[in-house]
XYZ file of C-alpha atoms in Angstrom:
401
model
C -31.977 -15.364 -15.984
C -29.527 -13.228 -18.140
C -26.784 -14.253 -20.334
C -23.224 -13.465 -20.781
C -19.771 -15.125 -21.572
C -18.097 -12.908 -18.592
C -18.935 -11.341 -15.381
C -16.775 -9.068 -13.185
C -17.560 -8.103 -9.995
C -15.989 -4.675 -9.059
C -15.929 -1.669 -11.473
C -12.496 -0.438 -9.849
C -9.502 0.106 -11.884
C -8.920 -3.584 -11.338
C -12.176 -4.766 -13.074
C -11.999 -2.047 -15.355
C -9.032 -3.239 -17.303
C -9.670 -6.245 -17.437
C -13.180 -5.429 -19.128
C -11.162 -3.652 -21.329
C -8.770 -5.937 -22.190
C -10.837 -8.991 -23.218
C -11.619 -9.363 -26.848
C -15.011 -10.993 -29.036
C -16.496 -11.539 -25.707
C -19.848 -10.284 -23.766
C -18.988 -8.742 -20.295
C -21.225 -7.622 -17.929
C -19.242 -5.771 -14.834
C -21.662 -5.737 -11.377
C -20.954 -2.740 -9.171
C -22.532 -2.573 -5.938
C -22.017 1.311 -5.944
C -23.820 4.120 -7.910
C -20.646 5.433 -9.559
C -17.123 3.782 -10.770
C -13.843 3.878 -9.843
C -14.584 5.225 -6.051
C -11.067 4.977 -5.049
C -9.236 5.371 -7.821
C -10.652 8.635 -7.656
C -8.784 9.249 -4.212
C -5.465 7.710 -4.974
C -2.193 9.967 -4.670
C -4.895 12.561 -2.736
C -6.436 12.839 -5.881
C -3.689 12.867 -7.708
C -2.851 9.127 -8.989
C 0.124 8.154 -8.573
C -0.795 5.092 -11.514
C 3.023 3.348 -11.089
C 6.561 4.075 -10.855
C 9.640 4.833 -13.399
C 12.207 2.402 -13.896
C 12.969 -1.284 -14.186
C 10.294 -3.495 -13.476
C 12.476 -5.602 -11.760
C 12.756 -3.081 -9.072
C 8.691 -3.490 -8.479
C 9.535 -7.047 -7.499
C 10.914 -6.284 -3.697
C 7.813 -3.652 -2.823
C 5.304 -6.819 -2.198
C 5.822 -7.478 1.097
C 5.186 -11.207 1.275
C 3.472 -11.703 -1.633
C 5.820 -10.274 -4.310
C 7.037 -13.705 -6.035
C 3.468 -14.257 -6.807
C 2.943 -11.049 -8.619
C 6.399 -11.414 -11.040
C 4.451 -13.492 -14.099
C 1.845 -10.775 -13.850
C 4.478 -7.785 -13.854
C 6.306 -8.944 -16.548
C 3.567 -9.569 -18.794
C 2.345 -6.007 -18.108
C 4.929 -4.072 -17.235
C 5.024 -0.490 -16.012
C 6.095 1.011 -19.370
C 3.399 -0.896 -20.782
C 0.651 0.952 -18.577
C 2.319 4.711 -19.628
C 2.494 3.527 -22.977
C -0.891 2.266 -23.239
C -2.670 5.284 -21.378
C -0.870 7.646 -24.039
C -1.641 5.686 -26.426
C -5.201 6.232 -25.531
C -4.778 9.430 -25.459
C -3.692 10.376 -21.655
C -0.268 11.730 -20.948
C 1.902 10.674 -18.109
C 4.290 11.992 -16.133
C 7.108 11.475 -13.792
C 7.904 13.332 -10.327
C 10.789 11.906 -8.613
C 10.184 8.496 -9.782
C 6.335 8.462 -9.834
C 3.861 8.847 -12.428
C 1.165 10.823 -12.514
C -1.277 11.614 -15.141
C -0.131 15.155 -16.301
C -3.096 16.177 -15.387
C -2.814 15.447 -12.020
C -6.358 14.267 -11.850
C -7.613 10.695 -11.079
C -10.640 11.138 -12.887
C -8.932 11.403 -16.322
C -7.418 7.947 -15.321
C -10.911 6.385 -14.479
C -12.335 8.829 -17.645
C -10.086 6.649 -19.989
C -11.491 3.307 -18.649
C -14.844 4.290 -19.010
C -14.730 5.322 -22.176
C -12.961 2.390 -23.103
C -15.536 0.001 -22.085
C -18.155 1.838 -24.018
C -16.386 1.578 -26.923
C -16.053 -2.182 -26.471
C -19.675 -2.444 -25.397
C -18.936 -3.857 -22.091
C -21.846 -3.512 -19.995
C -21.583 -2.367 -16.353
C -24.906 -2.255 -14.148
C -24.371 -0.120 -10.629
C -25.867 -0.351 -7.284
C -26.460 -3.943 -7.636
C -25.525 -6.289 -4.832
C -24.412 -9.708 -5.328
C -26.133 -11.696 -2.495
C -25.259 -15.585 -3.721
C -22.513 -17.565 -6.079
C -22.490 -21.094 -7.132
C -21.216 -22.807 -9.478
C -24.040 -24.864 -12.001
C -23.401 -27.135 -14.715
C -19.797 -25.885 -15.428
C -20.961 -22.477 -15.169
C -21.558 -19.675 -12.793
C -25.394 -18.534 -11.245
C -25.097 -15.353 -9.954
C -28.437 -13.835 -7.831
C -28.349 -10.721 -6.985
C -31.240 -7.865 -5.192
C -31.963 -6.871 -8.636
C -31.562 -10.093 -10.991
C -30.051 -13.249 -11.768
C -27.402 -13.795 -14.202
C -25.546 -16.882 -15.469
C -21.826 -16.742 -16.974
C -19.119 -19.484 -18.139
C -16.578 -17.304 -16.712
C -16.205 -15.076 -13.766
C -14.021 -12.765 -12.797
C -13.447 -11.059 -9.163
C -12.153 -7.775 -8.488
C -14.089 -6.121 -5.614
C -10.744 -4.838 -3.982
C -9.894 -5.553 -0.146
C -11.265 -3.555 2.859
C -9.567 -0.346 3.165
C -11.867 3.281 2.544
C -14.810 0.172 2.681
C -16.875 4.178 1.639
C -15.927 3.317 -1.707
C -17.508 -0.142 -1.494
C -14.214 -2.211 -0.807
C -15.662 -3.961 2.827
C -14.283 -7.584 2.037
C -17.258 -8.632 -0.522
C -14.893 -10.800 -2.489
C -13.718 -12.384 0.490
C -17.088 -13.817 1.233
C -18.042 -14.528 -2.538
C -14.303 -16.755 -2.670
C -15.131 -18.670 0.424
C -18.699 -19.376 -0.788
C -16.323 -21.379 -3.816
C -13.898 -22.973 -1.234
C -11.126 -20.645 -1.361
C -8.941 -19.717 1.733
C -8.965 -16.358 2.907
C -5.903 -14.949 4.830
C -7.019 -12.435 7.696
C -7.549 -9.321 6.419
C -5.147 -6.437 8.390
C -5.175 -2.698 7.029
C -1.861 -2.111 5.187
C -0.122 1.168 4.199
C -1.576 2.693 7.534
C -0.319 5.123 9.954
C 1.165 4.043 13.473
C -0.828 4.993 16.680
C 2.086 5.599 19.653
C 1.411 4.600 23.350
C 2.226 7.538 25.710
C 3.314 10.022 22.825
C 4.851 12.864 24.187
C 6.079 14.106 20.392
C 2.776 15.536 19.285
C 4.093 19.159 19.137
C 6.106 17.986 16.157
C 3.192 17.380 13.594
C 3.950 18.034 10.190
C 7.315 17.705 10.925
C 9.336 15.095 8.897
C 12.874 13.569 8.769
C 14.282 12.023 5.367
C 15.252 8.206 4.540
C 15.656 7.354 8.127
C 16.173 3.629 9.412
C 13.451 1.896 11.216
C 12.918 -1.582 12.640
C 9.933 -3.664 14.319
C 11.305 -5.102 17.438
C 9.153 -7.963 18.931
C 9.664 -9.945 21.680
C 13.213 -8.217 21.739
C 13.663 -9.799 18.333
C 14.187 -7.446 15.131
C 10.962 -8.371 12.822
C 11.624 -6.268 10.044
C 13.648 -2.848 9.230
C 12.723 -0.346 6.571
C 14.461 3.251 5.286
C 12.085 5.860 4.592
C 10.621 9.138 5.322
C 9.138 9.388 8.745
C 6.461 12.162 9.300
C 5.232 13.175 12.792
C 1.395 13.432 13.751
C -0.535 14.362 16.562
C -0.821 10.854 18.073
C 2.327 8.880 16.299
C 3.767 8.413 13.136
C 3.305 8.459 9.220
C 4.881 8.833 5.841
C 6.262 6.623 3.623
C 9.060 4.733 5.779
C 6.595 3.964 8.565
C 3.043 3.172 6.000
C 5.176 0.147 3.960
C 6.301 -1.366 7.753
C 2.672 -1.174 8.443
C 1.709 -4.230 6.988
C 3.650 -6.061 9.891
C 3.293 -4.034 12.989
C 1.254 -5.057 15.599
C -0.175 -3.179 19.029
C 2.783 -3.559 21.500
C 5.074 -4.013 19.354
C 8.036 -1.988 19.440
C 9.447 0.826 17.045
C 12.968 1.684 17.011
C 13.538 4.511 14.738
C 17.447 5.686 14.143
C 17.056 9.957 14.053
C 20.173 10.388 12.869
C 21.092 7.582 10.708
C 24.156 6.580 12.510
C 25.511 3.381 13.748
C 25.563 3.739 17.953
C 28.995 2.609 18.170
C 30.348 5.052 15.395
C 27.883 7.704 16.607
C 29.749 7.223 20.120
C 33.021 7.183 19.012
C 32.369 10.771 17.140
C 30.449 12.149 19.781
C 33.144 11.184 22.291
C 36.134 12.819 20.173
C 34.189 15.990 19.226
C 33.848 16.267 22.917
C 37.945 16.392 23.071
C 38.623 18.438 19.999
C 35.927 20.898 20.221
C 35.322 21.500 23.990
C 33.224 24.444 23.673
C 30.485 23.276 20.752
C 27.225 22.540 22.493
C 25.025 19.607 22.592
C 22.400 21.035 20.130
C 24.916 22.250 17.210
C 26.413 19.438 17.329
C 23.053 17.546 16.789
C 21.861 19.978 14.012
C 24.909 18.511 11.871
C 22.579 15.369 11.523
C 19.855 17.237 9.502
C 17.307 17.069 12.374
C 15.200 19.625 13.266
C 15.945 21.777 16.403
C 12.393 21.263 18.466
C 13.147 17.533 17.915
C 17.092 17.913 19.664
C 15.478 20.063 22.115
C 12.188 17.375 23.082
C 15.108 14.620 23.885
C 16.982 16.509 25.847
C 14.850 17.738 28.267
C 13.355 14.404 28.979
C 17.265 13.795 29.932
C 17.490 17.060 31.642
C 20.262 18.302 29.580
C 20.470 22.085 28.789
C 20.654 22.610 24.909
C 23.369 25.141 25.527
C 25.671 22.522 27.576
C 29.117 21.753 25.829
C 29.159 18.325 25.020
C 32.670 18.123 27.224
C 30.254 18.934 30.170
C 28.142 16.108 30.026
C 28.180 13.298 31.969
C 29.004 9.571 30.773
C 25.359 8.311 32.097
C 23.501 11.151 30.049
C 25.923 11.276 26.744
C 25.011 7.030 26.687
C 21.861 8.100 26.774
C 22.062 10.487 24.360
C 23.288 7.597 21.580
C 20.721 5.481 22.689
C 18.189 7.341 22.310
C 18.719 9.258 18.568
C 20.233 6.024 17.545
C 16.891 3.881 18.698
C 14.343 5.750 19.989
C 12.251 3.396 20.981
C 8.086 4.094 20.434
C 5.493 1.679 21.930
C 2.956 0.744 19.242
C -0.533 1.380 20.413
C -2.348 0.018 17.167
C -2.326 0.637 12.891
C -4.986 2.974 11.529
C -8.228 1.186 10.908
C -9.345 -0.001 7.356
C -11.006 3.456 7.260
C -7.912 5.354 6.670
C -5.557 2.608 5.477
C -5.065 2.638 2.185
C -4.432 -0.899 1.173
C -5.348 -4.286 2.733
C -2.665 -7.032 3.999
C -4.398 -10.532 4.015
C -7.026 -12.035 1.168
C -7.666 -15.021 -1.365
C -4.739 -17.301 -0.311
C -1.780 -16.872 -3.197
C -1.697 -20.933 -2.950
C -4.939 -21.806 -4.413
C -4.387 -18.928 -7.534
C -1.990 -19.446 -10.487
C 0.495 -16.713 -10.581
C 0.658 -17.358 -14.161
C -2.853 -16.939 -15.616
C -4.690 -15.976 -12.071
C -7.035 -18.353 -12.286
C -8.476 -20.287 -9.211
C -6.831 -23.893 -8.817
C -9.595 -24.925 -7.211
C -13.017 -23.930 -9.204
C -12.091 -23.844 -13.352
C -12.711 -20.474 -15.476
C -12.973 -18.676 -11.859
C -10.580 -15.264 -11.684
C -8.789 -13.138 -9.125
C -6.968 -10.028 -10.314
C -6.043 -6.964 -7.530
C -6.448 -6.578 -4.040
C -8.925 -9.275 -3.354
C -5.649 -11.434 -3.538
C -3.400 -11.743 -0.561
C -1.203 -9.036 -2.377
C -0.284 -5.533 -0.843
C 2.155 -3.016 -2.210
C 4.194 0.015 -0.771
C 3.162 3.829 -1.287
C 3.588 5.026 -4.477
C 1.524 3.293 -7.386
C 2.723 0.119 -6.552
C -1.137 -0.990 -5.985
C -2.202 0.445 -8.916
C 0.564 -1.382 -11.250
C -0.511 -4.765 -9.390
C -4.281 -4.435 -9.842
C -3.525 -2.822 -13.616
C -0.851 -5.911 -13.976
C -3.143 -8.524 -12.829
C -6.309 -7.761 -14.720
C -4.395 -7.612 -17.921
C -3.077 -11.220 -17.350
C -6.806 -12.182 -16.298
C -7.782 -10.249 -19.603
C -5.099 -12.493 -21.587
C -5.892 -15.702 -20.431
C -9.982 -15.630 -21.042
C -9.480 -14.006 -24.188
């Protein structure tokens, strides 16, 4: 049986930085995979979008449920923190329209840094080696795996949730945490496109609409409302506004998405007195003032049989109602989320009760650590994942060392 002060299973960003983090200690990281960093590698398309600009106070709302949790950790390790560490090891940031990027542009110069890194702290990380048992012996942890057997006084898990499970996240941790009495909240893919019943819109791929208002309507009850960017696929909808709603749609629910960003009952009152000061203007200029795109007017109105070209003065009560209705809250019948294997994060994990937000260790089993997606943490689009699983395994890093 080998010997070391500290394991960490998962050589992701997550595990990474915390490896890197931890001083006078030996570390030994287990990856099941031949290769590091799978999907850091296919973050931001390739890309990495590694965090965003501004106050890290403004992180604090893009958590979906588990955001109180994650403030000790984002204030200990802040955003600015992460740019200023990466330059100061050498790798330039920056900042498009809020987001960071390497200025590369290339998330192998992110994972490049980390390896190196460890190297140069002599942490040892041993690939395609599968973890098949856990317990905890004598105060310390006996780890078997198909290759060997190792024994640690402190361990450390960061195998990521379940979404792209190609790049080795397929719930591991989940299993590993249960195995030492921890909860697991179900696992739902997060930051995933919507799948629409009977979608009739599918001519309008790659079209998208800016910062419009959406809600989740359930049981005729508003769950949840967002304002994003809405782009149209082949068989529903994606983009920003629609991915961080994700997290808390379910099939049959219903989507109500506001085309032109107006209130119905203002909407009606405009519509209704353009109608008496500008008798001739027709249905679809009058539309385009709302910045939406043409096919778009033209797709509603024919499924309410209304000419384009009609003056807005010429159309009936029943079908100008309808006309508010329907580009204030078009309503879209969910047929289901993208599946973990195109979801990019995962909703659901190590229950946030039985962690401290403050040093992420386990309440329940002593010197045991969570840091990243493993937890039942899940951030919007744009490198708020990243800054959580970066944030996390720095405060894991802290507290051992």
């Amino acid at each position: 049986m080998k010997e070391c002060d500290i394991i960490i299973i998962g050589a992701g960003p997550t595990g990474l930085f915390t490896a890197v983090n931890i001083n006078g200690k030996s570390i030994l990281i287990l990856e099941k995979k031949p290769t590091a960093g799978k999907k850091l590698l296919m973050s931001g398309s390739g890309r990495c979008n590694i965090t965003q600009s501004g106050s890290i106070s403004d992180f604090f709302n893009h958590y979906g449920d588990g955001k109180r949790f994650l403030i000790p950790a984002l204030k200990e390790f802040t955003n600015n923190n992460l740019i200023e560490y990466l330059r100061i090891h050498g790798l330039r940031t920056i900042d498009i329209k809020g987001k960071i990027f390497p200025e590369s542009e290339d998330a192998y110069d992110v994972l490049d840094l980390l390896l190196k890194e460890c190297k140069k702290k002599k942490v040892s990380i041993n690939y395609n080696e599968n973890i098949q048992k856990i317990e905890v012996i004598d105060k310390c942890f006996s780890i078997l795996t198909d290759k060997d057997s190792y024994r640690c006084n402190q361990l450390v898990i960061s195998t990521g949730g379940k979404s792209y499970p190609t790049t080795g996240s397929t719930g591991d941790g989940y299993h590993f945490a249960k195995a030492l009495g921890h909860t697991i909240e179900k696992a739902k893919p997060a930051l995933a496109p919507v799948y629409i019943k009977n979608y009739t819109f599918s001519e309008l791929s790659g079209i998208s609409l800016e910062n419009r208002k959406i809600a989740i309507v359930r049981n005729n009850q508003t769950i949840r409302t967002n304002q994003g960017d809405i782009g149209f696929t082949h068989w529903g909808f994606s983009g920003p506004g629609i991915l961080d709603l994700s997290r808390y749609i379910e099939a049959n629910d219903t989507l109500k998405i506001n085309l032109i960003n107006q209130n119905p009952e203002t909407f009606r009152e405009h519509i209704n007195q353009t109608a008496i000061n500008d008798n001739k203007i027709t249905i679809k200029k009058y539309l385009k003032t709302f910045a939406i795109p043409e096919s778009l007017i033209k797709l509603i109105l024919a499924d309410l049989n209304v000419e384009p070209s009609s003056h807005i003065s010429g159309i009936s009560k029943v079908q100008r109602n309808e006309i508010i209705r329907l580009f204030c809250e078009y309503p879209f019948i969910v047929q289901r989320t993208g599946d973990f294997n195109i979801a990019m994060a995962t909703k659901g994990g190590v229950s946030l009760k039985e962690v401290s937000s403050k040093t992420m260790e386990s309440k329940l089993v002593k010197n045991l650590y969570f840091a990243g997606e493993v937890l039942d943490i899940d951030g919007d689009t744009g490198g708020y994942n990243l800054q959580a699983a970066f944030s996390t395994g720095y405060l894991v890093a802290k507290n051992i060392s």
